[in-house]
Amino acid sequence: MTKPVILTGIRSNSDLTLGNYLGAILPLIKLQSKHSKDYQINMFVPDLHSFTTPIDHNNLYGNTISNLKIFTAAGLDIHNTGSLIYRQSFVPAHSELTWILDCFVHFGELSRMIQFKEKSASLSSVSAGLFNYPVLMAADILLYDAKYVPVGEDQRQHLELSRDIAIRFNHQFNRDIFVVPEPWDEQLKFADLSSGARIKSLKNPKMKMSKSISDPTGTILLNDDPKTAANKVLGATTDSVGIINFDLVKQPGIANLLQIIALLSGEPLNSTIAKWQGQTSYRQLKETAAQLVEAFLSELQTKIQAVSESDLLAKLQGDEIEVNKIANTKLYQVQQLVGLRN
Ligand code: TYM
């Protein structure tokens, strides 16, 4: 019997942030250690997604490898044969399935994607790739029958679109060709989370922490010097309420620090909130978060140095042969259904 699939991807167009780590890498590592016997785990770099907005193409290949080193250092076990690690562009079926799915997705659906609206608003010229990218993401998921897709809250709408596409396609062809990924609430339960992670900028806690937003003091990069990163936390924007509460709307800066503390210390968010609720020292809260961030980065960076690039490349090359077989099998079934093969 085939095992259910847990799958996630992280783009490689820039350095990874603490948001990427807490929103996607950490949940995946936890799922790997908990479930790798019973589930197939796929971790991939969606390198084709990387230039939906302009990037420096000279750095793309190198960034992909260094981000994969980070996944490995963070605890993704490359010697675990139950986990597949690969690069999207090394598996051509992703692009081919995208084209087919494109013809089953409506223009209106894609126009409603919040991330498209947000990203396109800040660009003078918007690529068709940026518009289309949630369909490529659906292909990434549906090619492998992924049931669980640990992603941060910002990707929830894209995950839901993948479900809609799978349901529509299965219905139109009257076959359960695609596994429909679990709905968002089930994803959270499976990952033992009460809510999706949405780590905010330290400077502008209404915005998500992101490398593409140019606020270097609000974003912690996984390759930041640990002391500099701790200082960014100490300089985080809070509010004038004066009492610690977990209120995402009225006190987003404080809520952000509480989330970071909970996730880095491995405590449930509710216990962290209970511990700090009602206290008045924002300074102490920031210091606790800053210490956790500093210790976490020091440890991670030491581990990154120790990752063997040749072991990693060997793992990638082996797994890319394997995933091409899986992906091509699914693609062929879809090609048959749509009448391209008999
Ligand atoms: P990307 O590369 O923007 O982000 C990778 C993962 O990190 C999470 N994340 C965050 N989580 C919490 N707080 C933040 N501030 C934060 N910033 C980023 C994202 O939610 C994501 O889980 N389209 C995806 C990549 C992708 C993918 C896939 C994911 C392509 N195909 C298939 C899963 C399955 C993206 O652009 O994520």
Coordinates of C-alpha atoms and ligand atoms in Angstrom, one line a residue:
M1 CA 0.0 0.0 0.0
T2 CA 1.3 3.5 -0.8
K3 CA 1.8 5.8 2.1
P4 CA 0.0 9.2 2.4
V5 CA 2.1 12.1 1.3
I6 CA 3.2 15.1 3.2
L7 CA 4.6 17.8 0.9
T8 CA 5.9 21.3 1.1
G9 CA 8.0 23.7 -0.9
I10 CA 9.9 26.9 -0.2
R11 CA 11.0 29.2 -3.0
S12 CA 14.7 29.9 -3.4
N13 CA 14.7 33.4 -4.9
S14 CA 16.1 35.0 -1.8
D15 CA 17.6 34.2 1.6
L16 CA 15.2 32.4 3.9
T17 CA 13.6 34.3 6.8
L18 CA 12.6 33.3 10.3
G19 CA 9.0 33.4 8.9
N20 CA 9.9 30.6 6.4
Y21 CA 11.5 28.6 9.1
L22 CA 8.6 28.9 11.6
G23 CA 5.9 28.7 9.0
A24 CA 7.1 25.8 6.9
I25 CA 10.5 24.3 7.8
L26 CA 9.8 23.6 11.4
P27 CA 6.4 22.1 10.9
L28 CA 7.8 19.8 8.2
I29 CA 10.8 18.7 10.4
K30 CA 8.4 17.9 13.3
L31 CA 6.1 16.0 10.9
Q32 CA 9.1 14.1 9.6
S33 CA 10.3 13.0 13.0
K34 CA 6.8 12.1 14.0
H35 CA 5.5 10.4 10.9
S36 CA 8.3 9.4 8.6
K37 CA 7.5 5.7 9.0
D38 CA 3.9 6.0 8.0
Y39 CA 4.0 8.8 5.5
Q40 CA 6.0 9.7 2.4
I41 CA 7.6 13.1 2.9
N42 CA 8.4 15.4 -0.1
M43 CA 10.4 18.5 0.4
F44 CA 11.2 20.5 -2.7
V45 CA 12.4 23.8 -3.9
P46 CA 10.0 25.4 -6.3
D47 CA 12.7 27.0 -8.3
L48 CA 10.4 27.8 -11.3
H49 CA 8.3 29.9 -8.9
S50 CA 11.3 32.1 -8.2
F51 CA 11.1 34.5 -11.0
T52 CA 7.4 35.4 -11.0
T53 CA 8.8 38.7 -9.8
P54 CA 12.2 40.0 -11.0
I55 CA 15.3 38.5 -9.4
D56 CA 19.0 38.3 -10.0
H57 CA 19.2 35.2 -12.1
N58 CA 22.9 34.8 -11.4
N59 CA 22.1 33.8 -7.8
L60 CA 19.2 31.4 -8.4
Y61 CA 21.1 28.1 -8.8
G62 CA 23.4 28.8 -5.8
N63 CA 20.5 30.0 -3.6
T64 CA 18.7 26.8 -4.2
I65 CA 21.6 24.8 -3.0
S66 CA 22.2 27.0 0.0
N67 CA 18.5 26.8 1.0
L68 CA 18.6 23.1 0.7
K69 CA 21.5 23.1 3.1
I70 CA 19.4 25.1 5.5
F71 CA 16.6 22.5 5.4
T72 CA 19.2 19.8 6.1
A73 CA 20.8 21.8 9.0
A74 CA 17.3 22.5 10.4
G75 CA 16.8 18.8 10.8
L76 CA 15.4 17.4 7.5
D77 CA 17.1 14.0 7.5
I78 CA 18.7 13.4 4.1
H79 CA 19.6 9.8 5.0
N80 CA 15.9 9.0 5.7
T81 CA 14.8 7.1 2.7
G82 CA 11.2 7.9 3.5
S83 CA 11.8 11.6 2.6
L84 CA 12.3 12.8 -1.0
I85 CA 14.2 16.1 -1.6
Y86 CA 14.2 17.6 -5.1
R87 CA 14.2 20.7 -7.3
Q88 CA 11.0 21.5 -9.2
S89 CA 12.7 22.4 -12.5
F90 CA 14.4 19.0 -12.5
V91 CA 11.0 17.4 -12.8
P92 CA 9.4 18.6 -16.1
A93 CA 6.0 17.1 -15.3
H94 CA 5.3 20.0 -13.0
S95 CA 5.3 22.4 -16.0
E96 CA 3.3 20.1 -18.2
L97 CA 0.6 19.5 -15.6
T98 CA 0.4 23.2 -15.0
W99 CA -0.5 23.9 -18.6
I100 CA -3.2 21.2 -18.5
L101 CA -4.6 22.5 -15.2
D102 CA -4.5 26.1 -16.5
C103 CA -7.3 25.1 -18.8
F104 CA -9.5 24.1 -15.9
V105 CA -9.0 27.2 -13.8
H106 CA -11.0 30.3 -14.2
F107 CA -9.5 33.8 -14.8
G108 CA -11.7 35.1 -12.0
E109 CA -10.4 32.6 -9.5
L110 CA -6.8 33.6 -10.1
S111 CA -7.7 37.3 -10.0
R112 CA -9.0 36.8 -6.5
M113 CA -5.8 35.5 -5.0
I114 CA -4.7 37.9 -2.3
Q115 CA -1.0 37.3 -2.9
F116 CA -1.5 38.2 -6.5
K117 CA -3.3 41.4 -5.6
E118 CA -0.7 42.4 -3.0
K119 CA 2.3 41.6 -5.1
S120 CA 1.0 43.1 -8.4
A121 CA 0.0 46.3 -6.6
S122 CA 3.7 47.1 -6.0
L123 CA 4.9 46.3 -9.5
S124 CA 5.0 48.5 -12.6
S125 CA 4.7 45.5 -14.8
V126 CA 3.1 42.2 -13.8
S127 CA 4.2 39.0 -15.4
A128 CA 1.7 36.3 -16.5
G129 CA 3.8 34.0 -14.3
L130 CA 2.8 35.9 -11.2
F131 CA -0.8 35.5 -12.1
N132 CA -0.5 31.9 -13.0
Y133 CA 1.7 30.7 -10.2
P134 CA -1.0 29.2 -7.9
V135 CA -1.7 26.7 -10.7
L136 CA 1.9 25.6 -10.8
M137 CA 1.6 25.2 -7.0
A138 CA -1.5 23.1 -7.5
A139 CA 0.5 20.9 -9.9
D140 CA 3.3 20.6 -7.4
I141 CA 0.8 19.2 -4.9
L142 CA -1.5 17.1 -7.1
L143 CA 1.3 15.3 -9.0
Y144 CA 2.3 13.5 -5.8
D145 CA -1.2 12.9 -4.3
A146 CA -0.2 15.0 -1.3
K147 CA -2.7 14.9 1.5
Y148 CA -0.9 17.2 4.0
V149 CA 0.8 20.4 2.9
P150 CA 2.4 22.3 5.8
V151 CA 2.5 25.9 4.8
G152 CA 2.2 29.3 6.6
E153 CA -1.1 31.1 6.7
D154 CA -0.2 33.2 3.7
Q155 CA -0.4 30.1 1.5
R156 CA -3.8 29.0 2.7
Q157 CA -5.8 30.5 -0.2
H158 CA -3.4 28.8 -2.7
L159 CA -3.9 25.5 -0.9
E160 CA -7.6 25.9 -1.1
L161 CA -7.4 26.6 -4.8
S162 CA -5.5 23.3 -5.2
R163 CA -8.3 21.5 -3.5
D164 CA -10.9 23.2 -5.8
I165 CA -8.9 22.2 -8.9
A166 CA -8.6 18.6 -7.8
I167 CA -12.3 18.3 -6.9
R168 CA -13.3 20.0 -10.2
F169 CA -11.0 17.8 -12.3
N170 CA -12.1 14.6 -10.6
H171 CA -15.7 15.5 -11.0
Q172 CA -15.4 16.5 -14.7
F173 CA -13.7 13.2 -15.6
N174 CA -15.6 11.1 -13.1
R175 CA -12.5 9.6 -11.7
D176 CA -10.6 10.1 -8.4
I177 CA -7.5 10.9 -10.3
F178 CA -6.2 13.5 -7.8
V179 CA -6.0 13.1 -4.1
V180 CA -7.8 16.2 -2.7
P181 CA -5.5 17.7 0.0
E182 CA -7.0 18.0 3.4
P183 CA -8.9 21.3 4.2
W184 CA -7.0 23.9 6.2
D185 CA -8.4 23.0 9.6
E186 CA -7.4 19.4 9.2
Q187 CA -3.9 20.5 8.1
L188 CA -3.6 22.5 11.3
K189 CA -4.8 19.6 13.5
F190 CA -2.4 17.2 11.7
A191 CA 0.5 19.6 12.4
D192 CA -0.6 20.0 16.0
L193 CA -1.2 23.7 15.5
S194 CA -4.1 25.8 16.7
S195 CA -3.6 28.4 14.0
G196 CA -1.3 28.8 11.0
A197 CA 1.9 30.6 11.5
R198 CA 2.0 34.1 10.2
I199 CA 5.2 35.8 11.4
K200 CA 5.1 39.5 11.0
S201 CA 7.7 42.1 10.2
L202 CA 9.3 43.3 13.5
K203 CA 9.1 46.9 12.3
N204 CA 5.7 46.8 10.7
P205 CA 3.7 44.1 12.4
K206 CA 0.7 44.5 10.2
M207 CA 2.8 43.1 7.3
K208 CA 4.2 39.5 7.1
M209 CA 7.9 39.1 7.6
S210 CA 9.2 38.8 4.1
K211 CA 12.5 39.3 2.3
S212 CA 10.7 40.9 -0.6
I213 CA 9.5 43.8 1.5
S214 CA 12.3 46.1 1.9
D215 CA 12.5 46.5 5.7
P216 CA 15.8 44.8 6.7
T217 CA 15.4 45.7 10.4
G218 CA 11.9 44.0 10.4
T219 CA 13.1 40.8 8.8
I220 CA 15.3 38.2 10.4
L221 CA 17.2 36.2 7.8
L222 CA 18.4 32.7 8.8
N223 CA 22.0 33.8 7.8
D224 CA 21.9 37.0 9.9
D225 CA 24.6 37.5 12.5
P226 CA 22.8 36.2 15.7
K227 CA 23.6 39.3 17.7
T228 CA 22.4 41.6 15.0
A229 CA 19.2 39.5 14.8
A230 CA 18.7 39.8 18.6
N231 CA 19.1 43.5 18.3
K232 CA 16.4 43.6 15.6
V233 CA 14.1 41.8 18.1
L234 CA 15.0 44.3 20.8
G235 CA 14.0 47.1 18.4
A236 CA 10.7 45.6 17.5
T237 CA 7.7 47.9 17.2
T238 CA 5.1 47.3 19.9
D239 CA 2.2 49.5 21.0
S240 CA 1.2 51.9 23.7
V241 CA -1.3 49.7 25.5
G242 CA 1.2 48.8 28.2
I243 CA -0.1 45.3 29.0
I244 CA 0.8 42.1 27.3
N245 CA -2.2 40.4 25.5
F246 CA -2.4 38.2 22.5
D247 CA -4.4 40.4 20.2
L248 CA -3.6 40.1 16.6
V249 CA -5.5 43.2 15.7
K250 CA -4.9 45.7 18.5
Q251 CA -1.4 44.5 19.5
P252 CA 0.1 42.8 16.5
G253 CA 3.7 43.4 17.6
I254 CA 3.2 41.8 21.0
A255 CA 1.3 38.9 19.4
N256 CA 4.1 38.4 17.0
L257 CA 6.7 38.2 19.8
L258 CA 4.5 35.7 21.7
Q259 CA 4.3 33.5 18.5
I260 CA 8.0 33.6 18.0
I261 CA 8.7 32.7 21.7
A262 CA 6.2 29.8 21.5
L263 CA 7.5 28.4 18.3
L264 CA 11.2 28.7 19.1
S265 CA 10.8 27.4 22.7
G266 CA 8.6 24.5 21.5
E267 CA 5.9 25.4 23.9
P268 CA 2.2 25.5 22.9
L269 CA 1.1 29.0 22.0
N270 CA -1.6 28.9 24.7
S271 CA 0.9 28.2 27.5
T272 CA 3.1 31.0 26.3
I273 CA 0.2 33.4 26.2
A274 CA -0.9 32.2 29.7
K275 CA 2.6 32.8 31.1
W276 CA 2.9 36.4 29.7
Q277 CA -0.7 37.6 29.7
G278 CA -1.3 40.7 31.9
Q279 CA 2.4 41.4 32.5
T280 CA 3.6 44.9 31.8
S281 CA 7.3 44.7 30.8
Y282 CA 7.5 44.8 27.0
R283 CA 11.3 44.9 27.5
Q284 CA 11.3 41.5 29.2
L285 CA 9.2 40.0 26.5
K286 CA 11.6 41.4 23.8
E287 CA 14.6 40.1 25.7
T288 CA 13.2 36.6 26.0
A289 CA 12.4 36.6 22.3
A290 CA 15.8 38.1 21.4
Q291 CA 17.7 35.4 23.4
L292 CA 15.7 32.6 21.8
V293 CA 16.4 34.0 18.3
E294 CA 20.1 34.5 19.0
A295 CA 20.5 30.9 20.4
F296 CA 18.5 29.4 17.6
L297 CA 20.5 31.2 14.8
S298 CA 23.9 30.3 16.4
E299 CA 23.0 26.7 16.6
L300 CA 21.5 26.6 13.1
Q301 CA 24.4 28.3 11.5
T302 CA 26.9 25.9 13.1
K303 CA 24.9 23.1 11.7
I304 CA 24.8 24.7 8.2
Q305 CA 28.6 24.7 8.1
A306 CA 28.6 21.0 8.9
V307 CA 26.3 20.0 6.0
S308 CA 28.1 18.1 3.3
E309 CA 27.3 19.5 -0.1
S310 CA 28.4 16.3 -1.9
D311 CA 26.0 14.2 0.3
L312 CA 23.2 16.7 -0.4
L313 CA 23.8 16.6 -4.2
A314 CA 23.9 12.9 -4.2
K315 CA 20.6 12.8 -2.4
L316 CA 19.1 15.3 -4.8
Q317 CA 20.2 13.4 -7.9
G318 CA 18.9 10.1 -6.6
D319 CA 15.6 11.5 -5.5
E320 CA 15.1 13.4 -8.7
I321 CA 15.2 10.2 -10.6
E322 CA 12.7 8.7 -8.2
V323 CA 10.2 11.6 -8.3
N324 CA 10.4 11.9 -12.1
K325 CA 9.0 8.3 -12.2
I326 CA 6.2 9.2 -9.7
A327 CA 5.3 12.5 -11.5
N328 CA 5.4 11.0 -15.0
T329 CA 3.0 8.2 -14.0
K330 CA 0.5 10.7 -12.7
L331 CA 1.0 13.0 -15.7
Y332 CA 0.4 10.1 -18.1
Q333 CA -2.9 9.3 -16.3
V334 CA -4.0 12.9 -16.7
Q335 CA -2.9 13.0 -20.3
Q336 CA -5.0 9.9 -21.0
L337 CA -8.0 11.5 -19.3
V338 CA -7.8 14.7 -21.3
G339 CA -7.4 12.8 -24.5
L340 CA -3.8 13.4 -25.2
R341 CA -2.9 9.7 -24.9
N342 CA -5.0 6.6 -25.4
Ligands
TYM1 P1 7.3 31.0 0.0 O1 8.5 30.5 -0.6 O2 6.9 32.4 -0.1 O3 7.3 30.6 1.6 C1 7.7 29.3 1.9 C2 6.9 28.9 3.2 O4 7.2 29.8 4.2 C3 6.0 30.2 4.8 N1 6.2 31.6 5.2 C4 5.7 32.1 6.3 N2 5.1 31.5 7.3 C5 4.8 32.3 8.4 N3 5.1 33.6 8.5 C6 5.8 34.2 7.5 N4 6.1 35.5 7.6 C7 6.1 33.5 6.3 N5 6.8 33.8 5.2 C8 6.8 32.6 4.5 C9 5.0 30.1 3.6 O5 3.7 30.1 4.0 C10 5.4 28.9 2.9 O6 4.9 27.7 3.6 N6 4.0 29.2 -3.1 C11 4.8 28.8 -2.0 C12 5.8 27.8 -2.3 C13 5.3 26.6 -3.0 C14 4.6 25.5 -2.3 C15 4.3 24.6 -3.3 C16 4.3 25.2 -1.0 C17 5.3 26.3 -4.3 N7 4.7 25.1 -4.5 C18 3.6 23.4 -3.0 C19 3.7 24.0 -0.7 C20 3.3 23.2 -1.7 C21 5.6 30.1 -1.6 O7 5.7 31.0 -2.4 O8 6.1 30.0 -0.4

